[in-house]
Amino acid sequence: MQIINDFKMTIDSKSVNESFARSTVAAFVAQLDPTLDEISDIKMAVSEAVTNCIVHAYPECVGKIYIHAAILEGSRVKISVRDKGCGIMDVKQAMEPLFTTLGGERAGLGFAVMESFTDKITVRSKPEKGTTVTMYKRINGRAAL
Ligand SMILES: Nc1ncnc2c1ncn2[C@@H]1O[C@H](COP(=O)(O)OP(=O)(O)OP(=O)(O)O)[C@@H](O)[C@H]1O
Ligand SMILES: [Mg+2]
């Protein structure tokens, strides 16, 4: 899995930074000449991952969110969103559609959105240590239209 180009950024877990994060990752992926749909998918997935860090990982405070985006061989994109927040007790359960620990406020669909708008997602988490969500997506691009 060779990295052809990549960037890292660290942002504060403030909701004002969510659109900054999704636009920045989308701008980076633009070098693969993606379709508008592909860009929109990337933005949706990043938005859900970053929002989860803001509302779940650091519920009482502002912490750091570490984003790593990489272009891999074969026009594939790998995006990792990591936090050092509260972690997830049961990842399998958390990823089930409609499961949420913030009932009433949240739909419990964030992971379902990430799964449906990317090709693959992995979630590693340790309670009190933090969570890393890694998403992969192949960009077929406008040349494929
Ligand atoms: N980074 C994270 N740190 C800690 N817990 C998380 C994190 N991401 C997700 N979770 C847990 O997983 C659950 C499911 O996440 P998911 O994004 O699918 O739904 P949600 O955030 O509750 O609702 P929605 O995304 O629809 O607003 C969350 O309710 C939360 O308990
Ligand atoms: Mg969510």
PDB file of C-alpha atoms and ligand atoms in Angstrom:
ATOM      1  CA  MET A   1       0.000   0.000   0.000  1.00  0.00           C
ATOM      2  CA  GLN A   2       2.309   2.686  -1.263  1.00  0.00           C
ATOM      3  CA  ILE A   3       1.571   6.314  -0.392  1.00  0.00           C
ATOM      4  CA  ILE A   4       1.961   8.604  -3.386  1.00  0.00           C
ATOM      5  CA  ASN A   5       1.050  11.846  -1.662  1.00  0.00           C
ATOM      6  CA  ASP A   6      -0.273  12.681   1.779  1.00  0.00           C
ATOM      7  CA  PHE A   7      -0.919  15.372   4.327  1.00  0.00           C
ATOM      8  CA  LYS A   8      -1.651  15.579   8.030  1.00  0.00           C
ATOM      9  CA  MET A   9      -3.441  18.179  10.034  1.00  0.00           C
ATOM     10  CA  THR A  10      -4.464  18.644  13.625  1.00  0.00           C
ATOM     11  CA  ILE A  11      -7.547  20.656  14.496  1.00  0.00           C
ATOM     12  CA  ASP A  12      -9.386  21.571  17.661  1.00  0.00           C
ATOM     13  CA  SER A  13     -12.632  19.694  18.291  1.00  0.00           C
ATOM     14  CA  LYS A  14     -14.774  22.767  17.690  1.00  0.00           C
ATOM     15  CA  SER A  15     -17.804  22.543  15.442  1.00  0.00           C
ATOM     16  CA  VAL A  16     -16.605  25.551  13.480  1.00  0.00           C
ATOM     17  CA  ASN A  17     -13.719  23.341  12.254  1.00  0.00           C
ATOM     18  CA  GLU A  18     -15.920  20.589  10.812  1.00  0.00           C
ATOM     19  CA  SER A  19     -16.545  22.327   7.471  1.00  0.00           C
ATOM     20  CA  PHE A  20     -12.880  23.356   7.343  1.00  0.00           C
ATOM     21  CA  ALA A  21     -11.815  19.715   7.732  1.00  0.00           C
ATOM     22  CA  ARG A  22     -14.176  18.320   5.114  1.00  0.00           C
ATOM     23  CA  SER A  23     -13.337  21.051   2.585  1.00  0.00           C
ATOM     24  CA  THR A  24      -9.593  20.631   3.139  1.00  0.00           C
ATOM     25  CA  VAL A  25      -9.697  16.866   2.589  1.00  0.00           C
ATOM     26  CA  ALA A  26     -11.896  17.378  -0.488  1.00  0.00           C
ATOM     27  CA  ALA A  27      -9.447  19.945  -1.888  1.00  0.00           C
ATOM     28  CA  PHE A  28      -6.588  17.470  -1.401  1.00  0.00           C
ATOM     29  CA  VAL A  29      -8.503  14.665  -3.154  1.00  0.00           C
ATOM     30  CA  ALA A  30      -9.252  17.040  -6.070  1.00  0.00           C
ATOM     31  CA  GLN A  31      -5.849  16.149  -7.568  1.00  0.00           C
ATOM     32  CA  LEU A  32      -7.391  12.809  -8.619  1.00  0.00           C
ATOM     33  CA  ASP A  33      -9.969  14.659 -10.749  1.00  0.00           C
ATOM     34  CA  PRO A  34     -12.958  13.158  -8.907  1.00  0.00           C
ATOM     35  CA  THR A  35     -16.572  13.501  -9.964  1.00  0.00           C
ATOM     36  CA  LEU A  36     -18.801  15.846  -7.989  1.00  0.00           C
ATOM     37  CA  ASP A  37     -20.501  12.787  -6.500  1.00  0.00           C
ATOM     38  CA  GLU A  38     -17.172  11.366  -5.339  1.00  0.00           C
ATOM     39  CA  ILE A  39     -16.200  14.687  -3.744  1.00  0.00           C
ATOM     40  CA  SER A  40     -19.567  14.885  -2.066  1.00  0.00           C
ATOM     41  CA  ASP A  41     -19.154  11.332  -0.707  1.00  0.00           C
ATOM     42  CA  ILE A  42     -15.736  12.190   0.743  1.00  0.00           C
ATOM     43  CA  LYS A  43     -17.095  15.340   2.361  1.00  0.00           C
ATOM     44  CA  MET A  44     -20.027  13.469   3.927  1.00  0.00           C
ATOM     45  CA  ALA A  45     -17.784  10.727   5.342  1.00  0.00           C
ATOM     46  CA  VAL A  46     -15.201  13.155   6.762  1.00  0.00           C
ATOM     47  CA  SER A  47     -17.946  15.317   8.190  1.00  0.00           C
ATOM     48  CA  GLU A  48     -19.465  12.383  10.115  1.00  0.00           C
ATOM     49  CA  ALA A  49     -16.094  11.206  11.452  1.00  0.00           C
ATOM     50  CA  VAL A  50     -15.056  14.682  12.596  1.00  0.00           C
ATOM     51  CA  THR A  51     -18.470  15.423  14.105  1.00  0.00           C
ATOM     52  CA  ASN A  52     -18.212  12.227  16.143  1.00  0.00           C
ATOM     53  CA  CYS A  53     -14.912  13.429  17.602  1.00  0.00           C
ATOM     54  CA  ILE A  54     -16.466  16.770  18.497  1.00  0.00           C
ATOM     55  CA  VAL A  55     -19.670  15.496  20.091  1.00  0.00           C
ATOM     56  CA  HIS A  56     -18.691  12.059  21.433  1.00  0.00           C
ATOM     57  CA  ALA A  57     -14.920  11.831  21.934  1.00  0.00           C
ATOM     58  CA  TYR A  58     -14.576  15.133  23.777  1.00  0.00           C
ATOM     59  CA  PRO A  59     -18.073  15.831  25.149  1.00  0.00           C
ATOM     60  CA  GLU A  60     -16.986  18.122  27.988  1.00  0.00           C
ATOM     61  CA  CYS A  61     -13.878  19.746  26.567  1.00  0.00           C
ATOM     62  CA  VAL A  62     -11.997  20.736  23.440  1.00  0.00           C
ATOM     63  CA  GLY A  63      -9.433  18.154  22.351  1.00  0.00           C
ATOM     64  CA  LYS A  64      -7.319  17.524  19.278  1.00  0.00           C
ATOM     65  CA  ILE A  65      -8.476  15.747  16.127  1.00  0.00           C
ATOM     66  CA  TYR A  66      -5.714  14.239  13.977  1.00  0.00           C
ATOM     67  CA  ILE A  67      -6.515  13.855  10.283  1.00  0.00           C
ATOM     68  CA  HIS A  68      -4.300  12.035   7.809  1.00  0.00           C
ATOM     69  CA  ALA A  69      -5.268  11.853   4.146  1.00  0.00           C
ATOM     70  CA  ALA A  70      -3.227   9.843   1.665  1.00  0.00           C
ATOM     71  CA  ILE A  71      -3.378   9.100  -2.037  1.00  0.00           C
ATOM     72  CA  LEU A  72      -2.475   5.454  -2.599  1.00  0.00           C
ATOM     73  CA  GLU A  73      -1.581   3.572  -5.757  1.00  0.00           C
ATOM     74  CA  GLY A  74      -4.525   2.918  -8.045  1.00  0.00           C
ATOM     75  CA  SER A  75      -6.300   6.234  -7.350  1.00  0.00           C
ATOM     76  CA  ARG A  76      -7.295   5.125  -3.884  1.00  0.00           C
ATOM     77  CA  VAL A  77      -7.698   7.525  -0.987  1.00  0.00           C
ATOM     78  CA  LYS A  78      -7.126   6.641   2.652  1.00  0.00           C
ATOM     79  CA  ILE A  79      -8.436   9.026   5.297  1.00  0.00           C
ATOM     80  CA  SER A  80      -7.822   8.567   9.015  1.00  0.00           C
ATOM     81  CA  VAL A  81      -9.581  10.594  11.687  1.00  0.00           C
ATOM     82  CA  ARG A  82      -8.162  10.040  15.160  1.00  0.00           C
ATOM     83  CA  ASP A  83      -8.954  11.398  18.583  1.00  0.00           C
ATOM     84  CA  LYS A  84      -7.613  10.887  22.083  1.00  0.00           C
ATOM     85  CA  GLY A  85     -11.030  11.104  23.654  1.00  0.00           C
ATOM     86  CA  CYS A  86     -13.282   8.805  25.653  1.00  0.00           C
ATOM     87  CA  GLY A  87     -13.150   5.852  23.244  1.00  0.00           C
ATOM     88  CA  ILE A  88     -15.903   3.382  22.380  1.00  0.00           C
ATOM     89  CA  MET A  89     -16.824   0.496  24.697  1.00  0.00           C
ATOM     90  CA  ASP A  90     -18.301  -1.747  21.997  1.00  0.00           C
ATOM     91  CA  VAL A  91     -17.307  -0.823  18.443  1.00  0.00           C
ATOM     92  CA  LYS A  92     -19.515  -3.456  16.796  1.00  0.00           C
ATOM     93  CA  GLN A  93     -22.580  -2.143  18.578  1.00  0.00           C
ATOM     94  CA  ALA A  94     -21.624   1.499  17.917  1.00  0.00           C
ATOM     95  CA  MET A  95     -21.466   0.798  14.188  1.00  0.00           C
ATOM     96  CA  GLU A  96     -24.973  -0.640  14.002  1.00  0.00           C
ATOM     97  CA  PRO A  97     -27.361   1.706  12.180  1.00  0.00           C
ATOM     98  CA  LEU A  98     -29.557   3.727  14.580  1.00  0.00           C
ATOM     99  CA  PHE A  99     -27.355   2.954  17.603  1.00  0.00           C
ATOM    100  CA  THR A 100     -26.532   6.134  19.496  1.00  0.00           C
ATOM    101  CA  THR A 101     -25.510   7.016  23.020  1.00  0.00           C
ATOM    102  CA  LEU A 102     -27.061  10.466  22.577  1.00  0.00           C
ATOM    103  CA  GLY A 103     -30.677   9.461  22.027  1.00  0.00           C
ATOM    104  CA  GLY A 104     -33.019  12.305  21.181  1.00  0.00           C
ATOM    105  CA  GLU A 105     -30.206  14.465  19.854  1.00  0.00           C
ATOM    106  CA  ARG A 106     -28.648  12.081  17.350  1.00  0.00           C
ATOM    107  CA  ALA A 107     -29.916   9.628  14.736  1.00  0.00           C
ATOM    108  CA  GLY A 108     -27.183   6.997  15.149  1.00  0.00           C
ATOM    109  CA  LEU A 109     -26.468   7.014  11.428  1.00  0.00           C
ATOM    110  CA  GLY A 110     -22.952   8.458  11.260  1.00  0.00           C
ATOM    111  CA  PHE A 111     -21.116   5.151  10.840  1.00  0.00           C
ATOM    112  CA  ALA A 112     -23.769   3.962   8.353  1.00  0.00           C
ATOM    113  CA  VAL A 113     -23.119   7.089   6.281  1.00  0.00           C
ATOM    114  CA  MET A 114     -19.347   6.549   6.435  1.00  0.00           C
ATOM    115  CA  GLU A 115     -19.807   2.931   5.351  1.00  0.00           C
ATOM    116  CA  SER A 116     -22.111   3.707   2.463  1.00  0.00           C
ATOM    117  CA  PHE A 117     -20.083   6.637   1.085  1.00  0.00           C
ATOM    118  CA  THR A 118     -16.708   4.878   1.169  1.00  0.00           C
ATOM    119  CA  ASP A 119     -15.464   1.438   0.063  1.00  0.00           C
ATOM    120  CA  LYS A 120     -14.172   0.305   3.439  1.00  0.00           C
ATOM    121  CA  ILE A 121     -13.997   1.604   6.975  1.00  0.00           C
ATOM    122  CA  THR A 122     -12.118   0.307   9.997  1.00  0.00           C
ATOM    123  CA  VAL A 123     -12.607   1.518  13.557  1.00  0.00           C
ATOM    124  CA  ARG A 124     -10.077   0.981  16.335  1.00  0.00           C
ATOM    125  CA  SER A 125     -10.920   2.239  19.778  1.00  0.00           C
ATOM    126  CA  LYS A 126      -9.883   1.899  23.395  1.00  0.00           C
ATOM    127  CA  PRO A 127     -11.947   3.299  26.252  1.00  0.00           C
ATOM    128  CA  GLU A 128     -10.258   6.373  27.749  1.00  0.00           C
ATOM    129  CA  LYS A 129      -7.548   6.250  25.056  1.00  0.00           C
ATOM    130  CA  GLY A 130      -9.344   7.288  21.900  1.00  0.00           C
ATOM    131  CA  THR A 131     -10.613   6.217  18.526  1.00  0.00           C
ATOM    132  CA  THR A 132      -9.232   5.953  15.012  1.00  0.00           C
ATOM    133  CA  VAL A 133     -11.592   5.736  12.052  1.00  0.00           C
ATOM    134  CA  THR A 134      -9.917   4.862   8.749  1.00  0.00           C
ATOM    135  CA  MET A 135     -11.804   5.086   5.475  1.00  0.00           C
ATOM    136  CA  TYR A 136     -10.769   3.955   2.008  1.00  0.00           C
ATOM    137  CA  LYS A 137     -12.286   5.047  -1.270  1.00  0.00           C
ATOM    138  CA  ARG A 138     -11.291   4.467  -4.857  1.00  0.00           C
ATOM    139  CA  ILE A 139     -11.690   7.544  -7.052  1.00  0.00           C
ATOM    140  CA  ASN A 140     -12.687   6.590 -10.590  1.00  0.00           C
ATOM    141  CA  GLY A 141     -12.777  10.232 -11.558  1.00  0.00           C
ATOM    142  CA  ARG A 142     -14.230  12.229 -14.372  1.00  0.00           C
ATOM    143  CA  ALA A 143     -12.027  10.472 -16.909  1.00  0.00           C
ATOM    144  CA  ALA A 144     -14.074   7.317 -16.268  1.00  0.00           C
ATOM    145  CA  LEU A 145     -17.375   8.993 -17.220  1.00  0.00           C
TER     146      LEU A 145
HETATM  147  N1  LIG B   1     -14.933   9.304  18.081  1.00  0.00           N
HETATM  148  C1  LIG B   1     -15.797   8.749  18.943  1.00  0.00           C
HETATM  149  N2  LIG B   1     -15.500   8.705  20.273  1.00  0.00           N
HETATM  150  C2  LIG B   1     -16.346   8.134  21.163  1.00  0.00           C
HETATM  151  N3  LIG B   1     -17.533   7.562  20.830  1.00  0.00           N
HETATM  152  C3  LIG B   1     -17.862   7.572  19.518  1.00  0.00           C
HETATM  153  C4  LIG B   1     -17.035   8.158  18.520  1.00  0.00           C
HETATM  154  N4  LIG B   1     -17.635   7.994  17.320  1.00  0.00           N
HETATM  155  C5  LIG B   1     -18.781   7.343  17.565  1.00  0.00           C
HETATM  156  N5  LIG B   1     -18.934   7.081  18.879  1.00  0.00           N
HETATM  157  C6  LIG B   1     -20.050   6.321  19.500  1.00  0.00           C
HETATM  158  O1  LIG B   1     -20.698   5.561  18.483  1.00  0.00           O
HETATM  159  C7  LIG B   1     -22.081   5.890  18.447  1.00  0.00           C
HETATM  160  C8  LIG B   1     -22.574   5.779  17.021  1.00  0.00           C
HETATM  161  O2  LIG B   1     -21.974   6.795  16.208  1.00  0.00           O
HETATM  162  P1  LIG B   1     -22.755   7.319  14.928  1.00  0.00           P
HETATM  163  O3  LIG B   1     -21.965   8.393  14.291  1.00  0.00           O
HETATM  164  O4  LIG B   1     -23.131   6.142  14.067  1.00  0.00           O
HETATM  165  O5  LIG B   1     -24.118   7.893  15.523  1.00  0.00           O
HETATM  166  P2  LIG B   1     -24.340   9.243  16.357  1.00  0.00           P
HETATM  167  O6  LIG B   1     -23.135  10.113  16.271  1.00  0.00           O
HETATM  168  O7  LIG B   1     -24.809   8.868  17.710  1.00  0.00           O
HETATM  169  O8  LIG B   1     -25.551   9.919  15.546  1.00  0.00           O
HETATM  170  P3  LIG B   1     -25.431  10.737  14.162  1.00  0.00           P
HETATM  171  O9  LIG B   1     -24.063  10.493  13.589  1.00  0.00           O
HETATM  172  O10 LIG B   1     -26.520  10.178  13.296  1.00  0.00           O
HETATM  173  O11 LIG B   1     -25.650  12.174  14.523  1.00  0.00           O
HETATM  174  C9  LIG B   1     -22.188   7.252  19.074  1.00  0.00           C
HETATM  175  O12 LIG B   1     -23.476   7.487  19.615  1.00  0.00           O
HETATM  176  C10 LIG B   1     -21.100   7.204  20.145  1.00  0.00           C
HETATM  177  O13 LIG B   1     -21.559   6.534  21.300  1.00  0.00           O
HETATM  178 MG    MG B   2     -22.216  10.535  14.484  1.00  0.00          MG
END
